Tab-separated table of C-alpha atoms in Angstrom:
chain	number	residue	atom	x	y	z
A	71	MET	CA	-0.568	-23.235	-12.231
A	72	PRO	CA	-1.419	-26.096	-14.460
A	73	LYS	CA	-4.219	-28.406	-13.833
A	74	TYR	CA	-3.897	-32.283	-14.279
A	75	VAL	CA	-6.519	-34.775	-14.566
A	76	TYR	CA	-6.143	-38.238	-12.820
A	77	SER	CA	-7.488	-41.666	-12.650
A	78	GLY	CA	-6.585	-44.691	-10.410
A	79	VAL	CA	-7.598	-46.291	-7.182
A	80	ASP	CA	-7.381	-45.345	-3.737
A	81	MET	CA	-5.820	-46.990	-0.825
A	82	THR	CA	-9.170	-49.269	-0.334
A	83	GLY	CA	-8.876	-50.221	-4.012
A	84	LYS	CA	-11.827	-47.833	-5.050
A	85	PRO	CA	-11.955	-45.952	-8.333
A	86	ALA	CA	-10.373	-42.413	-7.687
A	87	SER	CA	-10.411	-39.949	-10.416
A	88	GLY	CA	-10.538	-35.919	-10.538
A	89	GLN	CA	-8.454	-32.550	-11.078
A	90	ILE	CA	-5.510	-31.230	-9.294
A	91	SER	CA	-3.290	-28.205	-9.738
A	92	ALA	CA	0.478	-28.625	-9.679
A	93	LYS	CA	3.512	-26.871	-11.057
A	94	ASN	CA	4.487	-29.735	-12.918
A	95	LYS	CA	3.656	-33.590	-13.599
A	96	ALA	CA	6.257	-34.605	-11.060
A	97	GLU	CA	4.594	-32.889	-8.269
A	98	ALA	CA	1.195	-33.875	-9.029
A	99	GLU	CA	2.217	-37.412	-8.869
A	100	GLN	CA	3.890	-36.765	-5.498
A	101	VAL	CA	0.833	-35.102	-4.158
A	102	LEU	CA	-1.272	-38.034	-5.233
A	103	LYS	CA	1.095	-40.246	-3.568
A	104	ASN	CA	0.711	-38.611	-0.340
A	105	ARG	CA	-3.011	-39.204	-0.678
A	106	LYS	CA	-2.728	-43.022	-1.119
A	107	ILE	CA	-3.911	-42.819	-4.754
A	108	ASN	CA	-2.041	-45.191	-7.090
A	109	VAL	CA	-2.356	-43.550	-10.330
A	110	SER	CA	-3.106	-45.083	-13.769
A	111	GLN	CA	-3.306	-42.118	-15.885
A	112	LEU	CA	-2.277	-38.552	-15.239
A	113	LYS	CA	-2.530	-35.794	-17.770
A	114	MET	CA	-2.521	-31.983	-18.140
A	115	ASP	CA	-5.987	-30.653	-18.430
A	116	TRP	CA	-5.583	-28.378	-21.569
A	117	LYS	CA	-9.395	-27.319	-21.630
A	118	ASN	CA	-9.444	-25.807	-18.302
A	119	ILE	CA	-6.086	-23.781	-18.086
A	120	GLU	CA	-6.425	-20.640	-16.085
A	121	LEU	CA	-4.925	-17.138	-17.062
A	122	SER	CA	-4.033	-14.733	-14.374
A	123	PHE	CA	-1.795	-12.184	-16.006
A	124	GLY	CA	-1.788	-8.735	-14.182
A	125	GLU	CA	-4.261	-9.987	-11.743
A	126	LYS	CA	-3.357	-8.167	-8.099
A	127	ILE	CA	-4.172	-9.719	-5.110
A	128	LYS	CA	-5.434	-6.914	-2.539
A	129	ASP	CA	-5.618	-6.726	1.142
A	130	GLU	CA	-9.461	-7.276	0.666
A	131	ASP	CA	-8.861	-10.469	-0.780
A	132	LEU	CA	-6.661	-11.940	1.840
A	133	VAL	CA	-9.000	-10.773	4.622
A	134	ILE	CA	-11.915	-12.906	3.054
A	135	VAL	CA	-9.874	-15.966	3.013
A	136	THR	CA	-8.124	-15.523	6.286
A	137	ARG	CA	-11.477	-14.909	8.258
A	138	GLN	CA	-12.968	-18.152	6.176
A	139	MET	CA	-9.948	-20.247	7.181
A	140	ALA	CA	-10.384	-18.996	10.945
A	141	THR	CA	-13.968	-20.121	10.933
A	142	MET	CA	-13.278	-23.245	9.165
A	143	ILE	CA	-10.277	-24.295	11.734
A	144	ASN	CA	-12.634	-23.238	14.639
A	145	ALA	CA	-15.248	-25.587	13.163
A	146	GLY	CA	-12.772	-28.580	13.412
A	147	LEU	CA	-11.905	-29.060	9.850
A	148	SER	CA	-8.031	-29.895	8.924
A	149	ILE	CA	-5.944	-27.225	7.509
A	150	VAL	CA	-5.702	-29.445	4.116
A	151	LYS	CA	-9.502	-29.383	3.882
A	152	CYS	CA	-9.655	-25.493	4.566
A	153	LEU	CA	-7.173	-24.917	1.845
A	154	GLU	CA	-8.816	-26.958	-0.438
A	155	ILE	CA	-12.186	-25.208	0.159
A	156	VAL	CA	-10.484	-21.806	-0.109
A	157	ALA	CA	-8.458	-22.609	-3.242
A	158	SER	CA	-12.019	-23.561	-4.884
A	159	GLN	CA	-13.919	-20.375	-3.876
A	160	ALA	CA	-11.218	-17.607	-3.542
A	161	PRO	CA	-12.353	-14.395	-5.546
A	162	LYS	CA	-9.410	-14.443	-7.945
A	163	LYS	CA	-7.406	-16.995	-9.818
A	164	LYS	CA	-4.017	-16.181	-8.670
A	165	LEU	CA	-5.359	-16.572	-5.116
A	166	ARG	CA	-6.731	-19.931	-5.879
A	167	GLN	CA	-3.442	-21.094	-7.302
A	168	ILE	CA	-1.333	-19.792	-4.433
A	169	PHE	CA	-3.684	-21.924	-2.091
A	170	GLU	CA	-3.573	-24.981	-4.276
A	171	ASP	CA	0.258	-24.550	-4.260
A	172	VAL	CA	0.235	-24.210	-0.175
A	173	LYS	CA	-2.084	-27.212	0.096
A	174	ASN	CA	0.016	-29.408	-2.175
A	175	GLN	CA	3.260	-28.469	-0.037
A	176	ILE	CA	1.643	-29.189	3.251
A	177	GLU	CA	0.399	-32.575	1.782
A	178	GLN	CA	4.034	-33.333	1.245
A	179	GLY	CA	4.964	-32.438	4.585
A	180	SER	CA	5.626	-28.903	5.021
A	181	THR	CA	4.223	-26.577	7.641
A	182	PHE	CA	1.518	-24.162	6.718
A	183	SER	CA	3.773	-20.938	7.705
A	184	LYS	CA	6.908	-22.673	5.454
A	185	ALA	CA	4.471	-23.305	2.525
A	186	LEU	CA	3.333	-19.543	2.837
A	187	GLU	CA	6.815	-18.164	2.798
A	188	LYS	CA	7.037	-19.178	-0.816
A	189	HIS	CA	4.669	-16.461	-1.696
A	190	LYS	CA	6.197	-13.895	0.934
A	191	ASN	CA	5.290	-10.992	-1.699
A	192	VAL	CA	1.578	-11.776	-1.235
A	193	PHE	CA	1.310	-12.565	2.541
A	194	GLY	CA	4.248	-10.515	3.903
A	195	THR	CA	6.507	-11.003	6.967
A	196	LEU	CA	3.946	-10.093	9.706
A	197	TYR	CA	1.299	-12.556	8.034
A	198	ILE	CA	3.564	-15.513	7.963
A	199	ASN	CA	5.193	-14.855	11.435
A	200	MET	CA	1.776	-14.864	13.104
A	201	VAL	CA	0.798	-17.941	11.421
A	202	ALA	CA	3.948	-19.622	12.851
A	203	ALA	CA	3.388	-18.398	16.292
A	204	GLY	CA	-0.620	-19.733	15.930
A	205	GLU	CA	0.824	-23.127	14.606
A	206	ALA	CA	3.515	-23.371	17.564
A	207	GLY	CA	0.766	-22.477	20.113
A	208	GLY	CA	-1.970	-24.511	18.677
A	209	LEU	CA	-4.099	-21.262	18.288
A	210	LEU	CA	-4.167	-20.975	14.510
A	211	ASP	CA	-7.901	-20.254	14.278
A	212	THR	CA	-7.653	-17.411	16.870
A	213	ILE	CA	-4.438	-16.165	15.207
A	214	LEU	CA	-6.123	-15.794	11.777
A	215	ASP	CA	-9.253	-14.212	13.351
A	216	ARG	CA	-7.006	-11.662	14.787
A	217	LEU	CA	-5.076	-11.265	11.687
A	218	SER	CA	-8.137	-10.685	9.507
A	219	ILE	CA	-9.309	-7.810	12.306
A	220	TYR	CA	-5.828	-6.122	12.095
A	221	MET	CA	-5.905	-6.186	8.484
A	222	GLU	CA	-9.413	-4.496	8.202
A	223	LYS	CA	-8.263	-1.877	10.677
A	224	SER	CA	-5.082	-1.282	8.528
A	225	MET	CA	-7.075	-1.199	5.422
A	226	SER	CA	-9.319	1.503	7.130
A	227	LEU	CA	-6.441	3.590	7.965
A	228	LYS	CA	-5.188	3.449	4.333
A	229	ARG	CA	-8.575	4.672	3.112
A	230	LYS	CA	-8.670	7.521	5.558
A	231	VAL	CA	-5.315	8.902	4.366
A	232	LYS	CA	-6.115	8.231	0.858
A	233	SER	CA	-9.442	9.885	1.217
A	234	ALA	CA	-7.505	13.153	2.498
A	235	MET	CA	-4.966	13.156	-0.591
A	236	MET	CA	-7.926	12.162	-3.277
A	237	TYR	CA	-9.525	15.765	-3.281
A	238	PRO	CA	-6.257	17.878	-3.451
A	239	SER	CA	-4.963	15.442	-6.245
A	240	ILE	CA	-8.191	15.873	-8.351
A	241	VAL	CA	-8.255	19.602	-8.149
A	242	LEU	CA	-4.810	20.005	-8.959
A	243	THR	CA	-4.916	17.844	-11.793
A	244	VAL	CA	-8.149	19.742	-13.075
A	245	ALA	CA	-6.338	22.836	-12.428
A	246	VAL	CA	-3.065	22.248	-14.298
A	247	LEU	CA	-5.422	20.935	-17.205
A	248	VAL	CA	-7.568	24.029	-17.470
A	249	VAL	CA	-4.355	26.037	-17.339
A	250	TRP	CA	-2.528	23.941	-20.085
A	251	GLY	CA	-5.855	24.134	-22.064
A	252	LEU	CA	-6.041	28.024	-21.943
A	253	LEU	CA	-2.314	28.458	-22.660
A	254	VAL	CA	-2.559	26.063	-25.709
A	255	PHE	CA	-5.721	26.556	-27.307
A	256	ILE	CA	-7.130	29.772	-26.336
A	257	ILE	CA	-4.283	32.293	-25.909
A	258	PRO	CA	-3.090	31.646	-29.598
A	259	LYS	CA	-6.494	33.043	-30.706
A	260	PHE	CA	-5.999	36.163	-28.634
A	261	GLU	CA	-2.329	36.368	-30.198
A	262	ALA	CA	-3.671	36.584	-33.523
A	263	MET	CA	-6.087	39.264	-32.814
A	264	TYR	CA	-3.627	41.312	-30.926
A	265	GLU	CA	-0.911	41.224	-33.921
A	266	GLY	CA	-3.562	43.174	-35.759
A	267	PHE	CA	-3.436	46.049	-33.439
A	268	GLY	CA	0.321	46.819	-34.399
A	269	GLY	CA	1.274	48.113	-31.084
A	270	THR	CA	3.740	46.823	-28.177
A	271	LEU	CA	1.599	44.728	-25.728
A	272	PRO	CA	2.065	44.659	-21.992
A	273	ALA	CA	5.108	42.634	-20.658
A	274	LEU	CA	2.704	40.219	-18.547
A	275	THR	CA	0.715	39.518	-21.724
A	276	GLN	CA	3.966	38.949	-23.887
A	277	PHE	CA	5.322	36.751	-21.171
A	278	THR	CA	1.839	34.560	-21.339
A	279	ILE	CA	2.125	34.401	-24.807
A	280	GLY	CA	5.646	33.358	-24.725
A	281	ILE	CA	4.857	30.367	-22.286
A	282	SER	CA	1.851	29.319	-25.034
A	283	ASN	CA	4.000	29.404	-27.736
A	284	PHE	CA	6.621	27.268	-25.912
A	285	LEU	CA	4.012	24.734	-24.923
A	286	SER	CA	1.887	24.710	-28.385
A	287	SER	CA	5.218	23.725	-30.412
A	288	TRP	CA	5.447	19.925	-30.396
A	289	TYR	CA	8.979	19.859	-31.469
A	290	GLY	CA	10.070	22.781	-29.316
A	291	GLY	CA	8.490	23.337	-25.893
A	292	GLY	CA	5.986	20.392	-26.093
A	293	LEU	CA	8.377	17.495	-26.522
A	294	LEU	CA	10.683	19.351	-24.144
A	295	ALA	CA	8.138	19.617	-21.608
A	296	VAL	CA	7.526	15.878	-21.989
A	297	LEU	CA	10.995	14.909	-21.703
A	298	ILE	CA	11.635	17.046	-18.813
A	299	ILE	CA	8.638	15.391	-16.972
A	300	ALA	CA	9.767	11.960	-17.611
A	301	LEU	CA	12.998	12.810	-16.676
A	302	VAL	CA	11.999	14.341	-13.301
A	303	VAL	CA	9.675	11.369	-12.640
A	304	THR	CA	12.323	8.704	-13.673
A	305	VAL	CA	15.069	10.261	-11.351
A	306	GLY	CA	12.562	10.844	-8.546
A	307	THR	CA	11.419	7.216	-8.720
A	308	ILE	CA	14.910	5.910	-8.808
A	309	TYR	CA	16.062	8.260	-5.881
A	310	LYS	CA	12.833	7.275	-4.038
A	311	LYS	CA	13.665	3.582	-4.117
A	312	SER	CA	17.444	4.104	-2.852
A	313	GLU	CA	17.843	3.900	0.852
A	314	ARG	CA	19.198	7.192	1.148
A	315	GLY	CA	16.475	8.703	-0.878
A	316	ARG	CA	13.833	7.215	1.002
A	317	TYR	CA	15.125	8.270	4.164
A	318	ALA	CA	15.640	12.035	3.022
A	319	ILE	CA	12.016	11.930	1.610
A	320	ASP	CA	10.562	10.626	4.881
A	321	GLN	CA	12.561	12.825	7.074
A	322	MET	CA	11.393	15.924	5.131
A	323	LEU	CA	7.966	14.803	5.245
A	324	LEU	CA	7.852	14.419	8.835
A	325	LYS	CA	8.956	18.007	8.996
A	326	VAL	CA	6.234	19.282	6.896
A	327	PRO	CA	3.444	21.162	9.016
A	328	LYS	CA	0.204	19.233	9.368
A	329	ILE	CA	1.515	16.762	6.897
A	330	GLY	CA	4.293	15.331	9.175
A	331	ASP	CA	1.690	15.430	12.128
A	332	LEU	CA	-0.503	13.304	10.227
A	333	ILE	CA	2.063	10.740	9.204
A	334	LYS	CA	3.307	10.479	12.787
A	335	LYS	CA	-0.312	9.845	13.950
A	336	VAL	CA	-0.605	7.184	11.479
A	337	SER	CA	2.871	5.700	12.314
A	338	VAL	CA	1.963	5.680	15.794
A	339	SER	CA	-1.318	3.740	15.093
A	340	LYS	CA	0.171	1.374	12.821
A	341	PHE	CA	3.292	0.869	15.285
A	342	THR	CA	0.935	0.066	18.040
A	343	ARG	CA	-1.496	-1.928	16.284
A	344	THR	CA	0.932	-4.202	14.775
A	345	PHE	CA	3.196	-4.468	17.879
A	346	GLY	CA	0.335	-5.389	19.918
A	347	THR	CA	-1.227	-7.828	17.466
A	348	LEU	CA	2.305	-9.788	17.405
A	349	LEU	CA	2.739	-9.971	21.030
A	350	SER	CA	-0.734	-11.039	21.670
A	351	SER	CA	-0.237	-13.818	19.118
A	352	GLY	CA	2.828	-15.088	20.949
A	353	VAL	CA	5.879	-13.760	18.945
A	354	ALA	CA	8.825	-12.715	20.903
A	355	ILE	CA	9.016	-9.116	21.700
A	356	LEU	CA	12.656	-8.776	19.716
A	357	ASP	CA	10.919	-10.540	16.563
A	358	ALA	CA	7.754	-8.393	17.014
A	359	LEU	CA	9.868	-5.232	17.264
A	360	ASP	CA	11.963	-6.169	13.841
A	361	ILE	CA	8.678	-6.893	11.731
A	362	VAL	CA	7.290	-3.536	13.313
A	363	ALA	CA	10.313	-1.663	12.200
A	364	ARG	CA	10.519	-3.038	8.632
A	365	THR	CA	6.640	-2.893	7.845
A	366	SER	CA	6.505	0.910	9.437
A	367	GLY	CA	6.450	2.453	5.964
A	368	ASN	CA	8.729	5.218	6.997
A	369	LYS	CA	12.522	4.844	7.010
A	370	VAL	CA	13.186	7.300	10.135
A	371	ILE	CA	10.928	5.630	12.309
A	372	GLU	CA	12.182	2.193	11.115
A	373	LYS	CA	15.718	3.556	12.061
A	374	HIS	CA	14.760	4.497	15.409
A	375	LEU	CA	12.829	1.158	15.992
A	376	LEU	CA	15.916	-0.853	15.055
A	377	ARG	CA	18.060	1.172	17.572
A	378	SER	CA	15.329	0.314	20.230
A	379	LYS	CA	15.623	-3.232	19.211
A	380	ALA	CA	19.209	-3.343	19.950
A	381	ASP	CA	19.016	-1.373	23.115
A	382	ILE	CA	16.251	-4.030	24.393
A	383	GLU	CA	18.845	-6.760	23.383
A	384	GLY	CA	21.162	-5.070	25.606
A	385	GLY	CA	18.784	-5.396	28.551
A	386	LYS	CA	16.780	-2.235	28.671
A	387	THR	CA	12.975	-2.054	28.681
A	388	VAL	CA	10.680	-1.351	25.576
A	389	VAL	CA	10.029	2.214	26.576
A	390	ALA	CA	13.313	3.707	27.373
A	391	PRO	CA	14.697	3.550	23.856
A	392	LEU	CA	11.338	4.552	22.586
A	393	GLU	CA	11.857	7.651	24.677
A	394	LYS	CA	15.324	8.309	23.687
A	395	ALA	CA	14.545	8.034	20.055
A	396	GLY	CA	11.967	10.931	20.561
A	397	VAL	CA	9.866	9.560	17.521
A	398	PHE	CA	6.519	8.872	19.459
A	399	PRO	CA	4.620	11.601	21.773
A	400	PRO	CA	5.067	11.432	25.565
A	401	MET	CA	1.686	10.101	26.029
A	402	VAL	CA	2.335	6.875	23.916
A	403	THR	CA	5.758	5.954	25.769
A	404	GLN	CA	3.929	6.846	29.051
A	405	MET	CA	1.282	4.332	28.148
A	406	ILE	CA	3.840	1.680	26.909
A	407	SER	CA	5.598	2.060	30.224
A	408	VAL	CA	2.436	1.403	32.184
A	409	GLY	CA	1.823	-1.779	29.930
A	410	GLU	CA	4.968	-3.197	30.781
A	411	GLU	CA	4.703	-2.599	34.452
A	412	THR	CA	1.217	-4.262	34.505
A	413	GLY	CA	2.287	-7.156	32.350
A	414	ALA	CA	-0.470	-6.019	29.819
A	415	LEU	CA	1.701	-4.509	27.009
A	416	ASP	CA	-0.463	-6.254	24.232
A	417	GLN	CA	-3.660	-4.558	25.542
A	418	MET	CA	-2.215	-1.525	26.368
A	419	LEU	CA	-0.870	-0.896	22.628
A	420	THR	CA	-4.090	-1.858	21.161
A	421	LYS	CA	-5.998	0.561	23.123
A	422	ILE	CA	-3.246	3.455	22.017
A	423	ALA	CA	-3.990	2.080	18.473
A	424	ASP	CA	-7.808	2.620	18.793
A	425	PHE	CA	-7.243	6.072	20.040
A	426	TYR	CA	-4.753	7.327	17.447
A	427	ASP	CA	-7.253	5.803	14.935
A	428	ASP	CA	-9.563	8.467	16.022
A	429	GLU	CA	-6.849	11.177	16.051
A	430	VAL	CA	-5.800	10.455	12.487
A	431	ASP	CA	-9.557	11.065	11.567
A	432	ARG	CA	-9.585	14.437	13.119
A	433	ALA	CA	-5.802	15.163	11.499
A	434	VAL	CA	-7.417	14.052	8.142
A	435	ASP	CA	-10.184	16.370	8.528
A	436	GLY	CA	-8.059	19.406	9.692
A	437	LEU	CA	-5.740	18.702	6.780
A	438	THR	CA	-8.621	18.909	4.598
A	439	LYS	CA	-9.976	22.122	5.855
A	440	MET	CA	-6.815	23.651	5.439
A	441	ILE	CA	-6.009	22.564	2.189
A	442	GLU	CA	-9.441	23.489	0.373
A	443	PRO	CA	-9.050	27.221	0.562
A	444	MET	CA	-5.362	26.895	-0.337
A	445	LEU	CA	-6.434	25.075	-3.404
A	446	MET	CA	-9.052	27.690	-4.200
A	447	ILE	CA	-6.547	30.510	-3.945
A	448	PHE	CA	-4.044	28.405	-6.059
A	449	VAL	CA	-6.709	27.561	-8.903
A	450	GLY	CA	-8.164	31.064	-8.828
A	451	GLY	CA	-4.782	32.686	-9.141
A	452	ALA	CA	-3.559	30.408	-11.993
A	453	VAL	CA	-6.675	30.827	-13.917
A	454	GLY	CA	-6.862	34.711	-13.093
A	455	PHE	CA	-3.484	35.462	-13.984
A	456	VAL	CA	-4.119	33.992	-17.632
A	457	ILE	CA	-7.075	35.999	-18.041
A	458	ILE	CA	-5.775	39.178	-16.486
A	459	ALA	CA	-2.756	38.858	-18.959
A	460	MET	CA	-4.996	38.310	-22.118
A	461	TYR	CA	-7.564	41.011	-21.297
A	462	LEU	CA	-4.798	43.570	-20.140
A	463	PRO	CA	-4.125	44.792	-23.869
A	464	ILE	CA	-7.990	45.622	-24.000
A	465	PHE	CA	-7.877	47.695	-20.977
A	466	LYS	CA	-5.187	49.504	-22.328
A	467	LEU	CA	-6.518	49.516	-25.846
A	468	GLY	CA	-5.766	53.344	-26.260
A	469	SER	CA	-1.859	52.936	-25.967
A	470	VAL	CA	-1.622	49.561	-27.856
A	471	VAL	CA	-3.426	50.544	-30.934
A	472	GLY	CA	-1.223	52.475	-33.217
A	473	GLY	CA	1.945	52.058	-30.766
C-alpha cells in the first residue's frame, strides 16, 4: 500500500502534517477529511515505498497483534488508536499495510469486522465472526483475548502433528536419496567390473543393474522418471483440490490404522475448541456450527457437521445428529449432551478439547513408536537389497567366471 505525505491545518487551525497509507490519493484525501484536516498538499512518498512481495502472514503474527489489541482495548484505547499502534509495530510489512487499510476503513465509517472482511484470506471466517460478535456484545477486548488463546492452542496442535510427520519424512527422503545414489553412482562401477568376468550374472543382480541403467540414462529413464513424478504430483494435486478428491482422500485417511485414529482425535479437539470458543463469544449456534464445519479440515467430518446443522434447524438437539453421524466417540457426544442439559455447553466443549489435546499427544507418541521400527526395516531392506544384489556374483564367483 503506497504512502502519502500531507500538510495542512486541523479543525482548530493548527498546522498538521505527517504520513498516511492508502490505496490511492482519493482514499488518502477521504481519510484526512474524516480526521477534520484541511489538506493543502498531498503527494506520494516515493522515498519510503515498502515492498512485501511473497511475504506470508503466519498464525504467530496474528496471535501477537490480536493479544496486543485485546490489551490496548481493555486499557481504554479506541479501536482506531489501537489499529494505528499495531500498524506501526506489526512484525511484517504486509500486516502493517493490512491494519493501515482496516484503520482507514473504520475512519470512513466501517465497522471493525466489516473492514476485516476485505482481508478474509488472512483472518478467516472464524476470526471475523468472533470479532463481529464481540462488537455486537460490547466485549471486543474479551473476544480478542479468547481468539489469541484459541489460536495459540490451535498452533500447538498443528505443531504436534507436524512433529509426528517430520521424522518419518526425513528418514524416507534420506533413504530414497541413498538408494538412488547407490543405483546411479555405485552400481555402474560394479557392472563394469562384472563385464570382465564373462559369465552369466544372477537374476537379482541383472535386475538391479537394469534399474541402475534406466535411472542413469537421462534421455531414457532419468527424464522419464522426472516426467512420471511430475505427472503424478500434478494429477494428485488437481484431484486433491477437487471436492470429490478431497472427500475420497479424507475418507481413506480416516480408515488407515493409527493414522485415522490420530486424525479423528485432532478433529475432535479442533471441533470442540472452535465450537466452544464461538459459543462462549456469543455466536449463534447454527452460525457457529457452519463455521466449525467449514474449518474442520476434513471433508467427511464437514459433511456430517453440515447434516447435523440441518437437523438442528429442524428442531433437534445438538447431540442427536452428532450421535447419528457416528463421527465422534460416544464419550464426546455424552459430554456434549450433559453440557446441553446443564446450560454449560461452551464450558463442556472446552473441557473436551483439553482432554483430547492430551489424547493427541499420546496418539502422536504411539504413532512415532510404531513408525520407527517400520522405517528401520524399510531403509535396511532397501539398502540391503542393493548390497546383496551387487555382492551375489562375488559369492558365486566360481560359477560366474568363465560361464
